Amino acid sequence: MNDNVLNKARDFIYRNARPLDLALWRYHFEGGSRKDVLDILSYYQNADGGFGYALEPDCWNVNSTPMAAWKALTVLKEIGIDAQDNIVKKILSYLDSGKDFENGMWYNTVKSNNEHPHAVWWECRNGLGVPSANPTVSLAGFALKFADKQSALYKKSATIVKREAERFIAAPVCDMHVTPVYLELYEYCADIKDFDLFDLAAYKTALYSAIKNTVCTDTDKWAKEYVCKPSVFYDSSKVVFEILDGELCEAEGELLLKTQLDDGSYNIPWIWHNDYTEYYVAANWWKSAVLRANMLYLKDLKLI
């Protein structure tokens, strides 16, 4: 049965996935190369080093946006970020440009989103960008780890990271769309030798507590409502298995085994809440990304 779960997922991927998601599938499950992923990801990168072209499937903006840069970093984290990769150097250049940055934060939404198909949450209200902790916290963590320590970007990012970490310690954020970027910040900082910008131990304690409080423990709601499940915090570090109760994580694994659709995919539990028919294309793209994440989650739980 469990082999069939993986085989059905593979069939769906090969029949429906974008080249990037297919390359990531091959990387994780079939010995595919890291270079293939980088080569395909580079086609989403603009001349300014940022990303667009619907790399984030719910926003089809071709222009560079901070959220698309964050999305690119989630791909790079899957295969390991290497500071020597040209694609990484260009991201740092984009972040250093000051584009879509105001009052110590990068924008969550930008004006040019409105010119392209997008979900309602990517709408830029009144034509004004919205500075936000998501993706600022994660982008600053990335720059803190990979930017030249003498650069203006490094110094700017250090200021942001210290400010946001201390705010989080004082008032942890429990939100399934925001708390994950604070986890990403922790992972970047924990990987920096002799880190002393803020109290990393206190931050870790606050973060782990926030994650526990964000995940819905009423498993009956998981298949019926759009709630935060353990896998929201699952990534290459697998730290979620350290933070949450093992039985809770395994319960989601069992649910994934039961709810896989006949075509190998899973239902996408959100809609764009507007009239863009491109949603149906995006939802199918999302299915491949969700499939990969679900299969990796099941694999790490030893359920496939």
Tab-separated table of C-alpha atoms in Angstrom:
chain	number	residue	atom	x	y	z
A	1	MET	CA	0.000	0.000	0.000
A	2	ASN	CA	2.681	2.482	1.009
A	3	ASP	CA	4.764	1.765	-2.098
A	4	ASN	CA	1.625	2.472	-4.091
A	5	VAL	CA	1.333	5.880	-2.397
A	6	LEU	CA	4.773	6.854	-3.666
A	7	ASN	CA	4.222	5.386	-7.112
A	8	LYS	CA	0.948	7.266	-7.572
A	9	ALA	CA	2.670	10.469	-6.472
A	10	ARG	CA	5.439	9.887	-9.002
A	11	ASP	CA	2.927	9.313	-11.791
A	12	PHE	CA	1.171	12.590	-11.018
A	13	ILE	CA	4.440	14.501	-10.897
A	14	TYR	CA	5.585	13.226	-14.289
A	15	ARG	CA	2.216	13.992	-15.842
A	16	ASN	CA	1.585	17.419	-14.328
A	17	ALA	CA	4.582	19.074	-12.658
A	18	ARG	CA	6.391	22.168	-13.836
A	19	PRO	CA	10.018	21.450	-14.822
A	20	LEU	CA	11.217	22.890	-11.500
A	21	ASP	CA	9.027	20.606	-9.405
A	22	LEU	CA	9.980	17.624	-11.547
A	23	ALA	CA	13.673	18.409	-11.028
A	24	LEU	CA	13.111	18.680	-7.279
A	25	TRP	CA	11.253	15.361	-7.290
A	26	ARG	CA	14.130	13.718	-9.123
A	27	TYR	CA	16.630	15.309	-6.725
A	28	HIS	CA	14.892	13.931	-3.644
A	29	PHE	CA	13.678	10.547	-4.881
A	30	GLU	CA	15.606	9.528	-7.985
A	31	GLY	CA	19.175	10.720	-7.554
A	32	GLY	CA	18.618	13.812	-9.681
A	33	SER	CA	21.272	16.510	-9.756
A	34	ARG	CA	21.411	19.733	-7.790
A	35	LYS	CA	22.594	21.463	-10.965
A	36	ASP	CA	19.364	20.599	-12.771
A	37	VAL	CA	17.359	22.342	-10.042
A	38	LEU	CA	19.599	25.419	-10.146
A	39	ASP	CA	19.457	25.615	-13.932
A	40	ILE	CA	15.657	25.573	-13.996
A	41	LEU	CA	15.298	27.950	-11.039
A	42	SER	CA	17.529	30.451	-12.854
A	43	TYR	CA	14.846	30.911	-15.527
A	44	TYR	CA	12.623	32.521	-12.892
A	45	GLN	CA	15.358	35.005	-11.934
A	46	ASN	CA	15.314	38.520	-13.383
A	47	ALA	CA	18.311	40.622	-14.367
A	48	ASP	CA	18.131	42.481	-11.041
A	49	GLY	CA	18.629	39.207	-9.144
A	50	GLY	CA	15.048	38.970	-7.938
A	51	PHE	CA	12.440	36.449	-9.017
A	52	GLY	CA	9.063	36.525	-10.741
A	53	TYR	CA	7.190	34.624	-13.446
A	54	ALA	CA	4.831	32.861	-11.011
A	55	LEU	CA	7.580	31.121	-9.075
A	56	GLU	CA	5.036	31.637	-6.286
A	57	PRO	CA	2.106	29.928	-8.076
A	58	ASP	CA	-0.534	32.175	-6.519
A	59	CYS	CA	1.078	35.340	-7.890
A	60	TRP	CA	1.866	35.507	-11.614
A	61	ASN	CA	3.791	38.771	-11.428
A	62	VAL	CA	6.750	38.620	-13.837
A	63	ASN	CA	8.567	41.354	-11.924
A	64	SER	CA	10.895	40.781	-8.999
A	65	THR	CA	9.228	40.790	-5.589
A	66	PRO	CA	10.512	40.071	-2.090
A	67	MET	CA	8.042	37.190	-1.733
A	68	ALA	CA	9.320	35.562	-4.922
A	69	ALA	CA	12.889	35.923	-3.627
A	70	TRP	CA	11.796	34.194	-0.432
A	71	LYS	CA	10.162	31.452	-2.511
A	72	ALA	CA	13.411	30.929	-4.400
A	73	LEU	CA	15.245	30.562	-1.096
A	74	THR	CA	12.850	27.827	0.013
A	75	VAL	CA	13.836	25.925	-3.142
A	76	LEU	CA	17.525	26.520	-2.492
A	77	LYS	CA	17.169	25.344	1.107
A	78	GLU	CA	15.878	22.015	-0.178
A	79	ILE	CA	19.087	21.384	-2.096
A	80	GLY	CA	21.465	23.271	0.203
A	81	ILE	CA	22.362	26.945	-0.191
A	82	ASP	CA	25.903	27.508	-1.453
A	83	ALA	CA	27.269	31.036	-1.217
A	84	GLN	CA	29.380	30.389	-4.309
A	85	ASP	CA	26.377	29.781	-6.565
A	86	ASN	CA	25.792	32.686	-8.943
A	87	ILE	CA	22.068	32.501	-8.288
A	88	VAL	CA	22.727	33.204	-4.575
A	89	LYS	CA	25.042	36.124	-5.317
A	90	LYS	CA	22.360	37.669	-7.539
A	91	ILE	CA	19.724	37.316	-4.784
A	92	LEU	CA	22.028	39.188	-2.420
A	93	SER	CA	22.421	41.918	-5.064
A	94	TYR	CA	18.640	42.215	-5.360
A	95	LEU	CA	18.207	42.506	-1.588
A	96	ASP	CA	21.003	45.069	-1.444
A	97	SER	CA	19.274	47.255	-4.034
A	98	GLY	CA	16.709	48.576	-1.580
A	99	LYS	CA	13.878	47.753	-3.989
A	100	ASP	CA	10.519	47.189	-2.292
A	101	PHE	CA	12.031	47.966	1.110
A	102	GLU	CA	10.738	50.562	3.558
A	103	ASN	CA	11.031	51.321	7.272
A	104	GLY	CA	13.284	48.355	7.936
A	105	MET	CA	11.137	45.775	6.146
A	106	TRP	CA	10.669	44.280	2.702
A	107	TYR	CA	7.208	44.403	1.173
A	108	ASN	CA	4.827	41.471	1.371
A	109	THR	CA	2.771	42.764	-1.569
A	110	VAL	CA	3.856	45.137	-4.346
A	111	LYS	CA	1.969	47.374	-6.764
A	112	SER	CA	2.835	45.377	-9.886
A	113	ASN	CA	1.055	42.308	-8.470
A	114	ASN	CA	-2.193	43.958	-9.518
A	115	GLU	CA	-1.194	43.834	-13.193
A	116	HIS	CA	-1.068	40.025	-13.240
A	117	PRO	CA	-3.298	37.117	-12.149
A	118	HIS	CA	-3.019	36.593	-8.412
A	119	ALA	CA	-4.786	35.367	-5.307
A	120	VAL	CA	-6.649	37.966	-3.283
A	121	TRP	CA	-3.999	37.908	-0.537
A	122	TRP	CA	-1.403	39.152	-3.055
A	123	GLU	CA	-3.558	42.153	-4.040
A	124	CYS	CA	-1.772	45.434	-3.423
A	125	ARG	CA	-4.377	47.603	-1.720
A	126	ASN	CA	-4.504	51.279	-2.750
A	127	GLY	CA	-1.411	50.675	-4.868
A	128	LEU	CA	0.812	50.752	-1.804
A	129	GLY	CA	3.341	48.095	-0.858
A	130	VAL	CA	3.009	46.485	2.549
A	131	PRO	CA	6.196	46.096	4.647
A	132	SER	CA	5.857	42.877	6.625
A	133	ALA	CA	7.688	40.445	8.894
A	134	ASN	CA	6.886	37.836	6.263
A	135	PRO	CA	9.199	37.662	4.287
A	136	THR	CA	11.507	40.229	5.958
A	137	VAL	CA	12.554	37.989	8.852
A	138	SER	CA	13.647	35.146	6.601
A	139	LEU	CA	15.307	37.346	3.973
A	140	ALA	CA	17.319	39.155	6.638
A	141	GLY	CA	18.381	35.835	8.158
A	142	PHE	CA	19.579	34.643	4.765
A	143	ALA	CA	21.549	37.850	4.172
A	144	LEU	CA	23.033	37.720	7.669
A	145	LYS	CA	24.432	34.267	6.921
A	146	PHE	CA	25.548	34.754	3.314
A	147	ALA	CA	26.278	38.458	2.717
A	148	ASP	CA	29.749	39.945	3.037
A	149	LYS	CA	30.155	41.057	6.637
A	150	GLN	CA	31.506	44.429	5.504
A	151	SER	CA	28.559	45.125	3.205
A	152	ALA	CA	25.703	47.529	3.797
A	153	LEU	CA	23.282	44.631	3.281
A	154	TYR	CA	24.877	42.652	6.112
A	155	LYS	CA	24.700	45.606	8.484
A	156	LYS	CA	21.095	46.343	7.526
A	157	SER	CA	20.158	42.695	7.978
A	158	ALA	CA	21.890	42.490	11.355
A	159	THR	CA	19.798	45.429	12.560
A	160	ILE	CA	16.608	43.766	11.295
A	161	VAL	CA	17.434	40.367	12.755
A	162	LYS	CA	18.295	41.735	16.192
A	163	ARG	CA	15.138	43.855	16.263
A	164	GLU	CA	12.800	41.095	15.111
A	165	ALA	CA	14.316	38.392	17.297
A	166	GLU	CA	14.064	40.510	20.417
A	167	ARG	CA	10.483	41.438	19.543
A	168	PHE	CA	9.669	37.771	19.098
A	169	ILE	CA	11.218	36.793	22.424
A	170	ALA	CA	9.103	39.453	24.126
A	171	ALA	CA	5.903	38.635	22.187
A	172	PRO	CA	6.008	35.376	20.187
A	173	VAL	CA	3.956	35.265	16.973
A	174	CYS	CA	1.599	32.294	16.606
A	175	ASP	CA	0.413	32.352	13.003
A	176	MET	CA	0.758	29.570	10.429
A	177	HIS	CA	1.724	32.043	7.703
A	178	VAL	CA	4.204	34.067	9.754
A	179	THR	CA	5.750	31.852	12.444
A	180	PRO	CA	7.545	29.666	9.830
A	181	VAL	CA	9.761	32.588	8.786
A	182	TYR	CA	10.890	32.930	12.390
A	183	LEU	CA	11.844	29.253	12.281
A	184	GLU	CA	13.833	29.942	9.111
A	185	LEU	CA	15.563	32.821	10.888
A	186	TYR	CA	16.535	30.504	13.729
A	187	GLU	CA	17.974	27.968	11.300
A	188	TYR	CA	20.082	30.599	9.549
A	189	CYS	CA	21.375	32.024	12.828
A	190	ALA	CA	22.037	28.645	14.458
A	191	ASP	CA	24.284	27.819	11.509
A	192	ILE	CA	26.495	30.900	12.003
A	193	LYS	CA	29.696	30.186	13.913
A	194	ASP	CA	30.086	32.055	17.212
A	195	PHE	CA	26.715	33.748	16.788
A	196	ASP	CA	26.166	36.484	19.397
A	197	LEU	CA	23.804	39.030	17.849
A	198	PHE	CA	21.002	38.147	20.287
A	199	ASP	CA	20.181	35.481	22.884
A	200	LEU	CA	19.729	32.509	20.573
A	201	ALA	CA	18.775	30.152	23.419
A	202	ALA	CA	15.963	32.435	24.589
A	203	TYR	CA	14.801	32.834	20.999
A	204	LYS	CA	14.769	29.060	20.503
A	205	THR	CA	12.657	28.595	23.634
A	206	ALA	CA	10.144	31.240	22.528
A	207	LEU	CA	10.060	29.836	18.983
A	208	TYR	CA	9.467	26.226	19.988
A	209	SER	CA	6.678	27.319	22.314
A	210	ALA	CA	5.099	29.417	19.552
A	211	ILE	CA	5.190	26.500	17.117
A	212	LYS	CA	3.479	24.237	19.652
A	213	ASN	CA	0.790	26.878	20.167
A	214	THR	CA	0.315	27.435	16.427
A	215	VAL	CA	-0.226	23.796	15.414
A	216	CYS	CA	-3.837	22.649	15.747
A	217	THR	CA	-3.922	19.631	18.040
A	218	ASP	CA	-7.561	18.791	17.257
A	219	THR	CA	-6.836	16.183	14.601
A	220	ASP	CA	-10.527	15.933	13.690
A	221	LYS	CA	-10.261	19.381	12.084
A	222	TRP	CA	-7.296	18.523	9.886
A	223	ALA	CA	-9.263	16.946	7.041
A	224	LYS	CA	-12.152	19.440	7.260
A	225	GLU	CA	-10.672	22.890	7.882
A	226	TYR	CA	-7.725	24.979	6.740
A	227	VAL	CA	-5.755	24.732	9.982
A	228	CYS	CA	-2.104	24.513	10.898
A	229	LYS	CA	-0.798	20.949	10.848
A	230	PRO	CA	2.688	19.777	11.911
A	231	SER	CA	3.922	19.656	8.303
A	232	VAL	CA	3.604	23.457	8.036
A	233	PHE	CA	6.875	23.544	9.984
A	234	TYR	CA	8.490	20.627	8.210
A	235	ASP	CA	11.531	21.447	6.110
A	236	SER	CA	14.982	20.112	5.378
A	237	SER	CA	16.042	20.498	9.020
A	238	LYS	CA	13.285	18.145	10.218
A	239	VAL	CA	13.260	20.147	13.467
A	240	VAL	CA	9.470	19.783	13.679
A	241	PHE	CA	9.962	16.216	14.891
A	242	GLU	CA	12.033	17.580	17.764
A	243	ILE	CA	9.512	20.240	18.708
A	244	LEU	CA	6.179	18.428	18.487
A	245	ASP	CA	4.855	15.272	20.040
A	246	GLY	CA	5.753	12.274	17.887
A	247	GLU	CA	2.226	10.894	17.934
A	248	LEU	CA	0.882	14.191	16.607
A	249	CYS	CA	3.332	14.145	13.706
A	250	GLU	CA	2.541	10.513	12.964
A	251	ALA	CA	-1.190	11.263	13.023
A	252	GLU	CA	-0.710	13.636	10.109
A	253	GLY	CA	1.313	10.987	8.323
A	254	GLU	CA	-1.522	8.500	8.688
A	255	LEU	CA	-3.951	11.126	7.410
A	256	LEU	CA	-1.777	11.693	4.336
A	257	LEU	CA	-1.851	7.975	3.580
A	258	LYS	CA	-5.647	7.995	3.754
A	259	THR	CA	-6.411	11.182	1.856
A	260	GLN	CA	-4.279	10.786	-1.264
A	261	LEU	CA	-6.515	11.120	-4.319
A	262	ASP	CA	-6.800	8.449	-6.989
A	263	ASP	CA	-4.604	10.461	-9.367
A	264	GLY	CA	-1.844	10.529	-6.738
A	265	SER	CA	-2.310	14.154	-5.662
A	266	TYR	CA	-3.976	15.909	-2.728
A	267	ASN	CA	-6.731	18.503	-2.632
A	268	ILE	CA	-5.539	22.108	-2.452
A	269	PRO	CA	-7.487	23.659	0.467
A	270	TRP	CA	-7.579	27.265	-0.750
A	271	ILE	CA	-8.984	29.331	-3.590
A	272	TRP	CA	-8.065	32.777	-4.912
A	273	HIS	CA	-11.420	34.429	-4.067
A	274	ASN	CA	-11.584	36.306	-7.382
A	275	ASP	CA	-12.422	35.670	-11.043
A	276	TYR	CA	-8.980	34.755	-12.367
A	277	THR	CA	-9.311	31.386	-14.100
A	278	GLU	CA	-5.521	31.002	-13.860
A	279	TYR	CA	-6.242	29.728	-10.358
A	280	TYR	CA	-6.973	26.296	-11.805
A	281	VAL	CA	-3.555	26.148	-13.429
A	282	ALA	CA	-1.890	27.353	-10.230
A	283	ALA	CA	-3.764	24.802	-8.124
A	284	ASN	CA	-2.434	22.028	-10.323
A	285	TRP	CA	1.094	23.416	-9.981
A	286	TRP	CA	0.637	23.499	-6.225
A	287	LYS	CA	-0.369	19.855	-6.219
A	288	SER	CA	3.095	18.823	-7.342
A	289	ALA	CA	4.782	20.962	-4.690
A	290	VAL	CA	2.464	19.653	-1.987
A	291	LEU	CA	3.024	16.093	-3.176
A	292	ARG	CA	6.783	16.414	-2.885
A	293	ALA	CA	6.520	17.866	0.619
A	294	ASN	CA	4.032	15.191	1.705
A	295	MET	CA	6.134	12.335	0.364
A	296	LEU	CA	9.258	13.677	2.077
A	297	TYR	CA	7.302	14.019	5.307
A	298	LEU	CA	6.038	10.429	5.023
A	299	LYS	CA	9.531	9.199	4.159
A	300	ASP	CA	11.025	10.827	7.262
A	301	LEU	CA	8.286	9.248	9.365
A	302	LYS	CA	9.214	5.914	7.738
A	303	LEU	CA	5.644	5.491	6.492
A	304	ILE	CA	6.747	4.977	2.882
